[in-house]
Tab-separated table of C-alpha atoms (C1' of nucleotides) in Angstrom:
chain	number	residue	atom	x	y	z
A	1	UNK	CA	92.786	120.798	87.632
A	2	UNK	CA	89.579	118.258	87.614
A	3	UNK	CA	86.682	118.746	85.198
A	4	UNK	CA	83.358	120.230	86.195
A	5	UNK	CA	80.527	117.854	86.613
A	6	UNK	CA	79.009	116.592	83.193
A	7	UNK	CA	75.699	114.815	84.274
A	8	UNK	CA	72.693	114.211	81.949
A	9	UNK	CA	70.922	114.184	85.025
A	10	UNK	CA	68.070	115.853	85.288
A	11	UNK	CA	67.499	118.718	87.537
A	12	UNK	CA	64.177	120.330	89.021
A	13	UNK	CA	64.032	123.007	91.651
A	14	UNK	CA	61.783	123.456	94.736
A	15	UNK	CA	60.958	119.726	94.952
A	16	UNK	CA	60.632	119.082	98.760
A	17	UNK	CA	57.411	119.730	100.099
A	18	UNK	CA	56.964	122.491	103.297
A	19	UNK	CA	57.803	121.641	106.019
A	20	UNK	CA	56.383	123.264	109.714
A	21	UNK	CA	59.893	124.899	110.507
A	22	UNK	CA	60.585	127.440	108.617
A	23	UNK	CA	64.251	126.866	108.370
A	24	UNK	CA	63.922	123.760	107.872
A	25	UNK	CA	61.422	124.943	104.992
A	26	UNK	CA	63.730	127.605	103.566
A	27	UNK	CA	66.606	124.449	103.913
A	28	UNK	CA	64.290	122.186	101.855
A	29	UNK	CA	63.585	125.339	99.509
A	30	UNK	CA	67.384	125.593	99.090
A	31	UNK	CA	67.411	122.052	97.320
A	32	UNK	CA	67.759	120.701	94.143
A	33	UNK	CA	66.714	117.390	92.811
A	34	UNK	CA	69.220	115.712	90.899
A	35	UNK	CA	69.343	111.928	89.482
A	36	UNK	CA	71.901	110.162	87.749
A	37	UNK	CA	72.929	106.850	86.764
A	38	UNK	CA	75.100	104.465	88.389
A	39	UNK	CA	78.956	104.979	87.979
A	40	UNK	CA	78.643	108.310	86.864
A	41	UNK	CA	81.230	111.251	88.657
A	42	UNK	CA	79.126	113.786	90.800
A	43	UNK	CA	82.516	115.466	91.636
A	44	UNK	CA	85.877	115.375	91.313
A	45	UNK	CA	88.939	115.754	94.023
A	46	UNK	CA	90.185	119.035	93.675
A	47	UNK	CA	87.233	120.423	92.138
A	48	UNK	CA	85.545	123.462	93.409
A	49	UNK	CA	83.445	122.853	96.186
A	50	UNK	CA	80.738	124.762	95.385
A	51	UNK	CA	77.598	122.163	95.685
A	52	UNK	CA	77.350	120.110	98.913
A	53	UNK	CA	74.533	117.059	98.646
A	54	UNK	CA	72.147	114.610	100.724
A	55	UNK	CA	71.547	111.293	99.203
A	56	UNK	CA	67.434	110.703	98.729
A	57	UNK	CA	67.821	106.987	97.211
A	58	UNK	CA	70.737	104.842	95.834
A	59	UNK	CA	74.291	104.640	97.011
A	60	UNK	CA	77.560	107.246	96.865
A	61	UNK	CA	81.038	106.266	96.851
A	62	UNK	CA	83.720	108.629	98.070
A	63	UNK	CA	87.470	108.039	96.905
A	64	UNK	CA	90.971	109.346	96.917
A	65	UNK	CA	93.209	108.641	93.992
A	66	UNK	CA	96.868	107.824	93.798
A	67	UNK	CA	99.003	108.944	91.048
A	68	UNK	CA	99.748	105.481	89.642
A	69	UNK	CA	95.892	104.398	89.961
A	70	UNK	CA	95.252	103.090	93.309
A	71	UNK	CA	92.377	103.887	94.758
A	72	UNK	CA	90.959	104.242	98.106
A	73	UNK	CA	87.546	104.423	99.070
A	74	UNK	CA	86.919	106.605	101.748
A	75	UNK	CA	83.487	105.741	102.397
A	76	UNK	CA	79.710	105.511	101.343
A	77	UNK	CA	76.622	107.607	101.377
A	78	UNK	CA	73.414	105.798	102.084
A	79	UNK	CA	70.305	107.376	101.958
A	80	UNK	CA	69.634	110.490	104.487
A	81	UNK	CA	73.457	110.973	104.834
A	82	UNK	CA	75.214	114.332	103.424
A	83	UNK	CA	78.162	114.358	101.646
A	84	UNK	CA	80.754	117.214	99.953
A	85	UNK	CA	80.216	119.700	102.720
A	86	UNK	CA	83.970	121.181	103.702
A	87	UNK	CA	85.057	124.193	105.254
A	88	UNK	CA	88.107	124.329	102.170
A	89	UNK	CA	87.479	125.675	98.412
A	90	UNK	CA	87.882	122.191	97.023
A	91	UNK	CA	86.259	118.878	97.211
A	92	UNK	CA	88.993	116.476	98.777
A	93	UNK	CA	87.273	113.337	97.415
A	94	UNK	CA	85.719	112.110	93.938
A	95	UNK	CA	82.110	111.393	94.845
A	96	UNK	CA	80.401	108.469	92.332
A	97	UNK	CA	77.207	106.770	92.001
A	98	UNK	CA	77.252	103.243	93.119
A	99	UNK	CA	73.942	102.718	91.979
A	100	UNK	CA	71.774	105.559	90.124
A	101	UNK	CA	70.795	107.733	92.711
A	102	UNK	CA	69.068	110.962	93.258
A	103	UNK	CA	70.969	113.416	95.410
A	104	UNK	CA	69.446	116.666	97.219
A	105	UNK	CA	71.693	119.360	96.243
A	106	UNK	CA	72.872	122.875	98.162
A	107	UNK	CA	74.578	125.570	97.407
A	108	UNK	CA	77.426	125.520	99.324
A	109	UNK	CA	77.788	129.009	100.522
A	110	UNK	CA	73.915	129.592	100.438
A	111	UNK	CA	74.330	126.314	102.900
A	112	UNK	CA	77.085	128.007	105.152
A	113	UNK	CA	75.423	131.711	105.080
A	114	UNK	CA	72.077	129.934	106.595
A	115	UNK	CA	74.082	128.329	108.957
A	116	UNK	CA	75.400	131.665	110.347
A	117	UNK	CA	71.851	132.674	111.335
A	118	UNK	CA	70.199	129.217	111.803
A	119	UNK	CA	71.125	127.460	115.221
A	120	UNK	CA	69.002	124.262	113.768
A	121	UNK	CA	71.124	123.824	110.607
A	122	UNK	CA	74.867	124.646	112.448
A	123	UNK	CA	73.979	122.094	115.274
A	124	UNK	CA	73.053	119.610	111.756
A	125	UNK	CA	76.545	120.203	110.396
A	126	UNK	CA	77.955	120.021	113.346
A	127	UNK	CA	76.526	116.589	113.756
A	128	UNK	CA	77.245	115.678	110.408
A	129	UNK	CA	81.176	116.443	110.682
A	130	UNK	CA	80.981	114.796	113.704
A	131	UNK	CA	79.767	111.396	112.686
A	132	UNK	CA	82.007	111.629	109.712
A	133	UNK	CA	85.221	111.830	111.965
A	134	UNK	CA	83.736	108.798	114.213
A	135	UNK	CA	83.444	106.887	111.030
A	136	UNK	CA	86.926	107.986	109.442
A	137	UNK	CA	88.381	106.903	113.103
A	138	UNK	CA	86.761	103.672	112.935
A	139	UNK	CA	88.244	103.511	109.309
A	140	UNK	CA	91.363	104.097	110.869
A	141	UNK	CA	91.741	100.991	112.769
A	142	UNK	CA	89.864	98.803	110.355
A	143	UNK	CA	92.945	99.902	108.118
A	144	UNK	CA	95.836	99.889	110.502
A	145	UNK	CA	94.885	96.977	112.824
A	146	UNK	CA	92.567	94.368	111.817
A	147	UNK	CA	92.692	91.308	109.723
A	148	UNK	CA	91.023	90.595	106.224
A	149	UNK	CA	88.308	88.712	107.800
A	150	UNK	CA	87.993	91.043	110.937
A	151	UNK	CA	87.496	93.914	108.183
A	152	UNK	CA	85.033	91.928	106.645
A	153	UNK	CA	83.023	90.814	109.505
A	154	UNK	CA	82.884	94.614	110.788
A	155	UNK	CA	81.413	95.758	107.045
A	156	UNK	CA	79.090	93.790	107.022
A	157	UNK	CA	77.719	94.390	110.787
A	158	UNK	CA	78.178	98.232	109.868
A	159	UNK	CA	76.386	98.217	106.914
A	160	UNK	CA	73.294	96.126	108.649
A	161	UNK	CA	73.219	98.685	111.002
A	162	UNK	CA	73.255	101.922	108.871
A	163	UNK	CA	70.466	100.425	106.340
A	164	UNK	CA	68.734	98.801	109.809
A	165	UNK	CA	68.248	95.763	107.853
A	166	UNK	CA	69.098	93.798	111.614
A	167	UNK	CA	65.467	93.136	112.065
A	168	UNK	CA	65.394	89.979	109.415
A	169	UNK	CA	69.116	89.580	109.270
A	170	UNK	CA	69.236	90.184	105.879
A	171	UNK	CA	71.633	93.040	104.299
A	172	UNK	CA	71.836	94.327	100.366
A	173	UNK	CA	75.643	95.225	99.117
A	174	UNK	CA	75.015	97.448	96.443
A	175	UNK	CA	78.318	97.938	95.735
A	176	UNK	CA	80.631	95.823	93.769
A	177	UNK	CA	83.260	93.259	95.131
A	178	UNK	CA	86.089	95.899	93.937
A	179	UNK	CA	84.443	98.542	95.676
A	180	UNK	CA	83.687	97.078	98.927
A	181	UNK	CA	88.102	95.813	98.520
A	182	UNK	CA	89.463	99.568	97.804
A	183	UNK	CA	87.160	100.499	100.771
A	184	UNK	CA	88.671	97.617	103.384
A	185	UNK	CA	92.350	98.148	101.874
A	186	UNK	CA	91.960	94.226	100.518
A	187	UNK	CA	92.047	92.955	97.063
A	188	UNK	CA	88.887	91.678	95.472
A	189	UNK	CA	90.345	88.375	95.859
A	190	UNK	CA	90.967	88.347	99.445
A	191	UNK	CA	87.357	89.874	99.729
A	192	UNK	CA	85.389	86.738	97.852
A	193	UNK	CA	87.678	84.356	99.659
A	194	UNK	CA	86.772	85.989	103.118
A	195	UNK	CA	82.956	86.084	101.926
A	196	UNK	CA	83.564	81.620	101.109
A	197	UNK	CA	84.940	81.336	104.486
A	198	UNK	CA	82.185	83.158	105.929
A	199	UNK	CA	79.098	81.055	103.729
A	200	UNK	CA	80.854	77.474	104.722
A	201	UNK	CA	81.068	78.569	108.328
A	202	UNK	CA	77.527	78.780	107.893
A	203	UNK	CA	78.025	82.639	109.634
A	204	UNK	CA	76.465	84.015	106.523
A	205	UNK	CA	74.038	82.932	103.539
A	206	UNK	CA	74.624	84.298	100.227
A	207	UNK	CA	70.985	85.374	99.057
A	208	UNK	CA	72.739	86.351	95.096
A	209	UNK	CA	75.854	87.736	95.084
A	210	UNK	CA	74.591	91.263	96.723
A	211	UNK	CA	72.592	89.819	99.272
A	212	UNK	CA	73.408	88.089	102.297
A	213	UNK	CA	71.833	86.906	105.324
A	214	UNK	CA	73.643	87.197	108.611
A	215	UNK	CA	72.874	83.717	109.949
A	216	UNK	CA	75.122	84.067	112.850
A	217	UNK	CA	75.588	87.794	114.231
A	218	UNK	CA	77.456	86.959	117.254
A	219	UNK	CA	80.190	84.835	115.393
A	220	UNK	CA	80.637	87.936	113.360
A	221	UNK	CA	81.327	90.170	116.151
A	222	UNK	CA	83.495	88.015	117.315
A	223	UNK	CA	85.563	88.239	114.110
A	224	UNK	CA	85.509	91.862	114.342
A	225	UNK	CA	87.740	91.577	117.528
A	226	UNK	CA	86.953	94.993	118.158
B	1	UNK	CA	84.044	103.463	131.534
B	2	UNK	CA	87.841	105.067	131.779
B	3	UNK	CA	88.668	106.312	134.680
B	4	UNK	CA	89.087	110.140	135.016
B	5	UNK	CA	92.521	111.772	134.697
B	6	UNK	CA	94.586	111.357	137.679
B	7	UNK	CA	98.199	113.753	136.792
B	8	UNK	CA	100.240	114.819	139.431
B	9	UNK	CA	100.268	117.747	136.866
B	10	UNK	CA	100.728	121.385	137.848
B	11	UNK	CA	97.656	123.481	137.061
B	12	UNK	CA	97.664	127.565	136.916
B	13	UNK	CA	94.897	129.945	136.172
B	14	UNK	CA	94.536	133.012	134.006
B	15	UNK	CA	98.547	132.499	132.852
B	16	UNK	CA	97.835	133.805	129.565
B	17	UNK	CA	98.886	137.110	128.501
B	18	UNK	CA	96.031	139.831	127.725
B	19	UNK	CA	95.044	140.138	123.679
B	20	UNK	CA	94.226	142.804	121.948
B	21	UNK	CA	91.291	141.281	120.539
B	22	UNK	CA	88.469	140.737	122.962
B	23	UNK	CA	87.485	138.040	121.957
B	24	UNK	CA	90.368	136.446	121.711
B	25	UNK	CA	91.546	137.632	125.350
B	26	UNK	CA	88.269	135.746	126.580
B	27	UNK	CA	88.961	132.700	125.368
B	28	UNK	CA	92.632	133.181	126.863
B	29	UNK	CA	91.964	134.196	130.201
B	30	UNK	CA	89.244	130.625	129.619
B	31	UNK	CA	92.089	128.614	129.927
B	32	UNK	CA	94.239	126.371	132.384
B	33	UNK	CA	98.230	126.120	132.026
B	34	UNK	CA	98.705	122.043	132.710
B	35	UNK	CA	102.176	119.855	132.459
B	36	UNK	CA	102.564	116.399	132.201
B	37	UNK	CA	105.081	114.168	132.609
B	38	UNK	CA	105.892	111.701	129.103
B	39	UNK	CA	103.924	108.930	129.218
B	40	UNK	CA	101.116	110.002	131.473
B	41	UNK	CA	97.676	109.527	129.878
B	42	UNK	CA	95.558	112.965	129.599
B	43	UNK	CA	91.958	111.352	129.007
B	44	UNK	CA	91.178	107.750	128.054
B	45	UNK	CA	88.326	106.779	125.486
B	46	UNK	CA	85.375	107.156	126.916
B	47	UNK	CA	86.228	109.727	129.038
B	48	UNK	CA	83.622	112.584	129.612
B	49	UNK	CA	84.535	115.363	127.460
B	50	UNK	CA	84.749	117.866	129.783
B	51	UNK	CA	87.755	119.299	128.647
B	52	UNK	CA	89.406	120.419	125.221
B	53	UNK	CA	93.459	121.018	125.020
B	54	UNK	CA	95.644	123.073	123.045
B	55	UNK	CA	99.154	121.957	122.993
B	56	UNK	CA	101.945	124.661	123.868
B	57	UNK	CA	104.764	122.207	123.805
B	58	UNK	CA	105.689	118.937	123.589
B	59	UNK	CA	103.413	115.959	121.668
B	60	UNK	CA	100.396	114.232	122.254
B	61	UNK	CA	99.406	110.890	120.595
B	62	UNK	CA	95.988	110.056	120.020
B	63	UNK	CA	95.506	106.613	120.335
B	64	UNK	CA	92.428	103.621	120.078
B	65	UNK	CA	92.732	100.106	121.858
B	66	UNK	CA	90.980	97.251	120.672
B	67	UNK	CA	90.000	95.109	123.106
B	68	UNK	CA	93.094	92.202	122.412
B	69	UNK	CA	95.811	95.255	123.424
B	70	UNK	CA	96.089	96.157	119.458
B	71	UNK	CA	96.679	99.838	119.259
B	72	UNK	CA	96.072	102.268	116.698
B	73	UNK	CA	97.894	105.746	116.902
B	74	UNK	CA	95.422	108.104	115.096
B	75	UNK	CA	97.330	110.700	115.063
B	76	UNK	CA	99.754	113.173	116.997
B	77	UNK	CA	99.110	116.734	118.493
B	78	UNK	CA	102.379	119.107	118.250
B	79	UNK	CA	102.328	122.492	119.734
B	80	UNK	CA	99.796	124.867	118.652
B	81	UNK	CA	97.306	122.401	117.736
B	82	UNK	CA	93.883	120.952	119.271
B	83	UNK	CA	92.579	118.262	120.490
B	84	UNK	CA	89.695	116.688	122.111
B	85	UNK	CA	87.410	119.204	120.528
B	86	UNK	CA	84.445	116.922	120.640
B	87	UNK	CA	80.610	117.284	119.448
B	88	UNK	CA	79.372	113.890	121.676
B	89	UNK	CA	79.403	114.110	125.536
B	90	UNK	CA	82.444	111.300	125.217
B	91	UNK	CA	86.045	111.137	124.301
B	92	UNK	CA	86.549	109.089	120.948
B	93	UNK	CA	90.106	108.586	121.582
B	94	UNK	CA	92.732	108.362	124.443
B	95	UNK	CA	95.268	111.138	124.822
B	96	UNK	CA	98.977	110.435	125.721
B	97	UNK	CA	101.796	112.553	126.168
B	98	UNK	CA	104.697	111.563	123.999
B	99	UNK	CA	106.993	113.757	125.685
B	100	UNK	CA	106.603	115.943	128.920
B	101	UNK	CA	104.026	118.756	128.097
B	102	UNK	CA	102.311	121.897	128.659
B	103	UNK	CA	98.997	122.206	127.654
B	104	UNK	CA	96.498	124.926	127.951
B	105	UNK	CA	93.028	123.676	128.776
B	106	UNK	CA	89.460	124.758	128.362
B	107	UNK	CA	85.844	123.825	129.233
B	108	UNK	CA	84.316	122.054	126.614
B	109	UNK	CA	80.898	123.485	127.432
B	110	UNK	CA	82.348	127.138	128.047
B	111	UNK	CA	84.178	126.520	124.501
B	112	UNK	CA	80.588	125.770	123.105
B	113	UNK	CA	79.042	128.751	124.658
B	114	UNK	CA	81.470	130.768	123.811
B	115	UNK	CA	81.061	129.795	120.035
B	116	UNK	CA	77.720	130.475	119.474
B	117	UNK	CA	78.641	134.292	120.444
B	118	UNK	CA	81.506	134.431	118.774
B	119	UNK	CA	81.993	133.846	114.834
B	120	UNK	CA	85.707	133.941	115.624
B	121	UNK	CA	86.019	131.055	117.823
B	122	UNK	CA	83.008	129.164	115.352
B	123	UNK	CA	85.315	129.387	112.356
B	124	UNK	CA	88.394	128.202	114.598
B	125	UNK	CA	86.525	125.660	115.554
B	126	UNK	CA	85.870	124.671	112.001
B	127	UNK	CA	88.943	125.137	110.686
B	128	UNK	CA	90.491	122.708	113.772
B	129	UNK	CA	87.641	120.126	112.490
B	130	UNK	CA	88.582	120.163	108.919
B	131	UNK	CA	92.237	119.935	108.915
B	132	UNK	CA	91.451	116.997	111.291
B	133	UNK	CA	89.308	115.380	108.709
B	134	UNK	CA	91.738	116.255	106.024
B	135	UNK	CA	94.694	115.014	107.952
B	136	UNK	CA	92.502	111.807	108.636
B	137	UNK	CA	92.025	111.092	104.725
B	138	UNK	CA	95.661	111.445	104.332
B	139	UNK	CA	95.848	108.592	106.990
B	140	UNK	CA	93.199	106.225	105.262
B	141	UNK	CA	94.850	106.253	102.516
B	142	UNK	CA	98.233	105.879	103.699
B	143	UNK	CA	96.825	103.074	105.415
B	144	UNK	CA	94.464	101.599	103.050
B	145	UNK	CA	97.206	101.420	99.826
B	146	UNK	CA	100.461	102.512	100.502
B	147	UNK	CA	103.331	100.025	101.579
B	148	UNK	CA	105.741	99.964	104.528
B	149	UNK	CA	108.502	102.395	102.084
B	150	UNK	CA	105.825	104.402	101.118
B	151	UNK	CA	104.210	105.051	104.909
B	152	UNK	CA	107.711	105.864	106.192
B	153	UNK	CA	108.787	108.283	103.638
B	154	UNK	CA	105.009	109.926	103.716
B	155	UNK	CA	105.200	109.899	107.781
B	156	UNK	CA	109.045	111.940	107.765
B	157	UNK	CA	107.702	114.460	104.960
B	158	UNK	CA	104.470	114.938	106.961
B	159	UNK	CA	106.441	115.727	109.961
B	160	UNK	CA	109.122	117.708	108.350
B	161	UNK	CA	106.097	120.036	106.776
B	162	UNK	CA	104.388	120.360	110.813
B	163	UNK	CA	107.622	120.812	112.437
B	164	UNK	CA	108.283	123.405	109.713
B	165	UNK	CA	111.920	122.115	109.803
B	166	UNK	CA	112.313	121.734	106.128
B	167	UNK	CA	114.886	124.762	106.321
B	168	UNK	CA	117.848	122.910	107.309
B	169	UNK	CA	116.344	119.392	106.572
B	170	UNK	CA	116.765	118.104	110.028
B	171	UNK	CA	114.048	116.790	111.540
B	172	UNK	CA	113.154	115.783	115.127
B	173	UNK	CA	111.060	112.641	115.954
B	174	UNK	CA	109.834	112.628	119.184
B	175	UNK	CA	107.828	109.667	119.176
B	176	UNK	CA	109.263	106.071	120.036
B	177	UNK	CA	109.205	103.338	117.056
B	178	UNK	CA	106.771	101.825	118.731
B	179	UNK	CA	104.640	105.210	118.310
B	180	UNK	CA	105.158	105.024	114.797
B	181	UNK	CA	104.602	101.794	114.134
B	182	UNK	CA	100.992	102.244	115.298
B	183	UNK	CA	100.615	105.100	113.715
B	184	UNK	CA	101.760	103.533	110.134
B	185	UNK	CA	99.975	100.197	110.892
B	186	UNK	CA	103.320	98.383	110.797
B	187	UNK	CA	105.585	96.350	113.200
B	188	UNK	CA	108.226	98.152	114.829
B	189	UNK	CA	111.116	95.734	113.109
B	190	UNK	CA	109.502	96.830	109.851
B	191	UNK	CA	109.967	100.725	111.058
B	192	UNK	CA	113.636	99.896	111.756
B	193	UNK	CA	114.457	98.144	108.713
B	194	UNK	CA	112.305	101.041	106.831
B	195	UNK	CA	114.884	103.561	108.255
B	196	UNK	CA	117.819	101.074	107.520
B	197	UNK	CA	117.329	101.339	103.890
B	198	UNK	CA	116.720	104.917	103.574
B	199	UNK	CA	120.070	105.206	105.640
B	200	UNK	CA	122.169	102.831	103.146
B	201	UNK	CA	120.544	104.606	100.087
B	202	UNK	CA	121.741	108.096	101.676
B	203	UNK	CA	118.220	109.347	101.769
B	204	UNK	CA	118.156	110.243	104.972
B	205	UNK	CA	121.217	110.216	107.596
B	206	UNK	CA	120.421	109.610	111.142
B	207	UNK	CA	122.325	112.163	113.444
B	208	UNK	CA	120.945	110.285	116.790
B	209	UNK	CA	117.815	107.609	116.499
B	210	UNK	CA	115.588	110.544	116.908
B	211	UNK	CA	117.028	112.926	114.589
B	212	UNK	CA	117.071	112.507	111.077
B	213	UNK	CA	118.671	114.777	107.986
B	214	UNK	CA	116.514	113.878	105.376
B	215	UNK	CA	119.506	114.444	102.610
B	216	UNK	CA	117.185	113.644	99.423
B	217	UNK	CA	113.706	115.120	99.463
B	218	UNK	CA	113.051	114.337	96.058
B	219	UNK	CA	113.653	110.534	96.494
B	220	UNK	CA	111.538	110.760	99.338
B	221	UNK	CA	108.838	112.374	97.590
B	222	UNK	CA	108.889	109.714	95.121
B	223	UNK	CA	109.060	106.994	97.191
B	224	UNK	CA	105.936	108.339	98.991
B	225	UNK	CA	103.820	107.196	95.309
B	226	UNK	CA	101.116	109.639	95.983
C	1	DC	C1'	129.971	99.806	136.224
C	2	DG	C1'	125.959	97.185	135.504
C	3	DG	C1'	120.865	96.854	134.494
C	4	DA	C1'	116.982	98.689	132.253
C	5	DT	C1'	114.926	100.063	128.135
C	6	DG	C1'	114.583	101.016	123.542
C	7	DG	C1'	116.337	100.175	118.806
C	8	DT	C1'	118.584	97.204	115.130
C	9	DT	C1'	119.465	92.861	112.675
C	10	DG	C1'	118.610	87.969	111.122
C	11	DA	C1'	116.184	83.523	109.710
C	12	DT	C1'	111.622	81.962	109.818
C	13	DG	C1'	106.626	81.468	108.962
C	14	DC	C1'	101.806	83.188	107.800
C	15	DG	C1'	98.320	86.109	105.391
C	16	DT	C1'	97.727	88.752	101.780
C	17	DT	C1'	98.601	89.712	96.941
C	18	DT	C1'	99.346	88.673	92.549
C	19	DC	C1'	98.638	85.888	88.293
C	20	DA	C1'	95.834	82.814	86.095
C	21	DA	C1'	91.369	80.210	84.487
C	22	DC	C1'	87.240	79.502	85.408
C	23	DA	C1'	82.029	80.271	86.436
C	24	DG	C1'	77.949	82.924	86.669
C	25	DA	C1'	74.727	86.631	86.059
C	26	DG	C1'	72.630	90.049	83.157
C	27	DG	C1'	71.944	92.230	78.823
C	28	DT	C1'	71.227	92.142	73.890
C	29	DG	C1'	70.206	90.639	68.797
C	30	DG	C1'	69.173	87.415	65.872
D	1	DC	C1'	63.321	82.782	73.378
D	2	DC	C1'	67.747	81.151	73.517
D	3	DA	C1'	72.827	81.977	72.071
D	4	DC	C1'	76.013	84.836	72.407
D	5	DC	C1'	78.928	88.071	75.178
D	6	DT	C1'	80.699	90.983	78.621
D	7	DC	C1'	80.757	91.830	82.823
D	8	DT	C1'	81.261	90.596	87.562
D	9	DG	C1'	82.582	87.040	90.709
D	10	DT	C1'	84.641	82.921	92.408
D	11	DT	C1'	88.784	79.654	92.738
D	12	DG	C1'	93.908	77.615	92.450
D	13	DA	C1'	98.539	78.182	92.473
D	14	DA	C1'	102.614	80.560	93.767
D	15	DA	C1'	105.171	84.426	94.782
D	16	DC	C1'	105.968	88.388	98.107
D	17	DG	C1'	106.148	91.775	101.555
D	18	DC	C1'	105.328	92.035	106.551
D	19	DA	C1'	104.931	90.054	110.725
D	20	DT	C1'	106.813	87.004	114.244
D	21	DC	C1'	110.591	84.959	116.863
D	22	DA	C1'	114.977	85.669	118.859
D	23	DA	C1'	119.266	87.179	119.622
D	24	DC	C1'	122.169	91.109	119.859
D	25	DC	C1'	123.311	96.353	120.419
D	26	DA	C1'	123.233	100.881	121.945
D	27	DT	C1'	122.201	104.330	125.390
D	28	DC	C1'	120.814	106.164	129.241
D	29	DC	C1'	120.813	106.368	134.354
D	30	DG	C1'	121.524	104.869	138.912
DNA sequence: CGGATGGTTGATGCGTTTCAACAGAGGTGG
DNA sequence: CCACCTCTGTTGAAACGCATCAACCATCCG
């Protein structure tokens, strides 16, 4: 049902540098580099799942829409992470560029075919799938049981962990407040208020609206209540 | 951390009838039949994931617990469905028998090893995984965006679809109100009230507390708002 | 028959949403 | 470079949906 992708993105074949492992090298040759502007749709829920992607730089959000327009952000994909990998014919989520992004694009069937002969790739696909499952289970607990403040604390800690920015406790928040709200099952105002409370506590310090310093990790961890 | 399983369950080897496909037959020989009483724990979150299971009869719930006792039911497993299949060493959920159950138990490593040589099994594992992902995504939208009544309607319709009881519109609800509440991220009272409202509307008719007739599928579908 | 367990209903309170207004950042053109 | 505009983020007041607390009811089983 969803229209196919209509990017004005730059395409480029065989950009990857050669790799010593012949299998990995073959995989890299199979990739196409794609550059996209922020807020562009990469694919829609229901589109043919002919490609899958790996984020090279930037951030991608995966969302599902209800018929009345409500949006659930199912997850974000950061550099190094795959999305669009599926066993069914159609994409089950829409994918949209949160920031300007660079993606590595792979033909789904080629990926599947290569995985038949390449145990390395099969293991990688399995690990991608299983980490997806783990992430979704955490989100289910978050959405089903945690309060607004607990969700916000979990979100900030997960973001810090994923971007590896825990060494200096400064975490970049590339997505909008609306993205965060739709990810956490809250409203934009509730997200704002939670951030404000954390600032007042000196648990976090806002360098900008999109860059926080986590001043009290222990307090944040306690707030998650997990 | 979690203690190993301490069922008083009946075990029985090689119970499966032979199958014409040698691979499937091998798989069935690998199974052990397990009988368990209701409310028994099959495995705990964090237990070594040495076995995976297929439900023969009865219903199983998969849950995650927070440190303060809050419980999220991540899903239910009905006859014919697998659970405990994982790529990581430890189970990420607890599994508990909702009713008396009969399970087919498989050694995880044997399953993985067989999948290396058996494309049939590999496909089946992939399809189990991918249907798990689809189910979890639906639950994420439900928990993140839907109201109490929308969740209840979605739950009833999903249950009817899964148990294939749509022909006569009578659906059995084997789990307790508490299980439903913890699955839908609600309280037991809210679940009850929603059922009561639906009864008043004549959208459903309660034959017993655990068996409803869905009298107005169109109304239920409209209530889901998906 | 009587206790225990699970389910239902009512009254009240709280957390989050909604509605509304304002503030601040970022970008564009004069 | 500044004025203006737009978009995003923030704050406040009021309303609402669901949770909480409490009591009651039904069913099951000894």
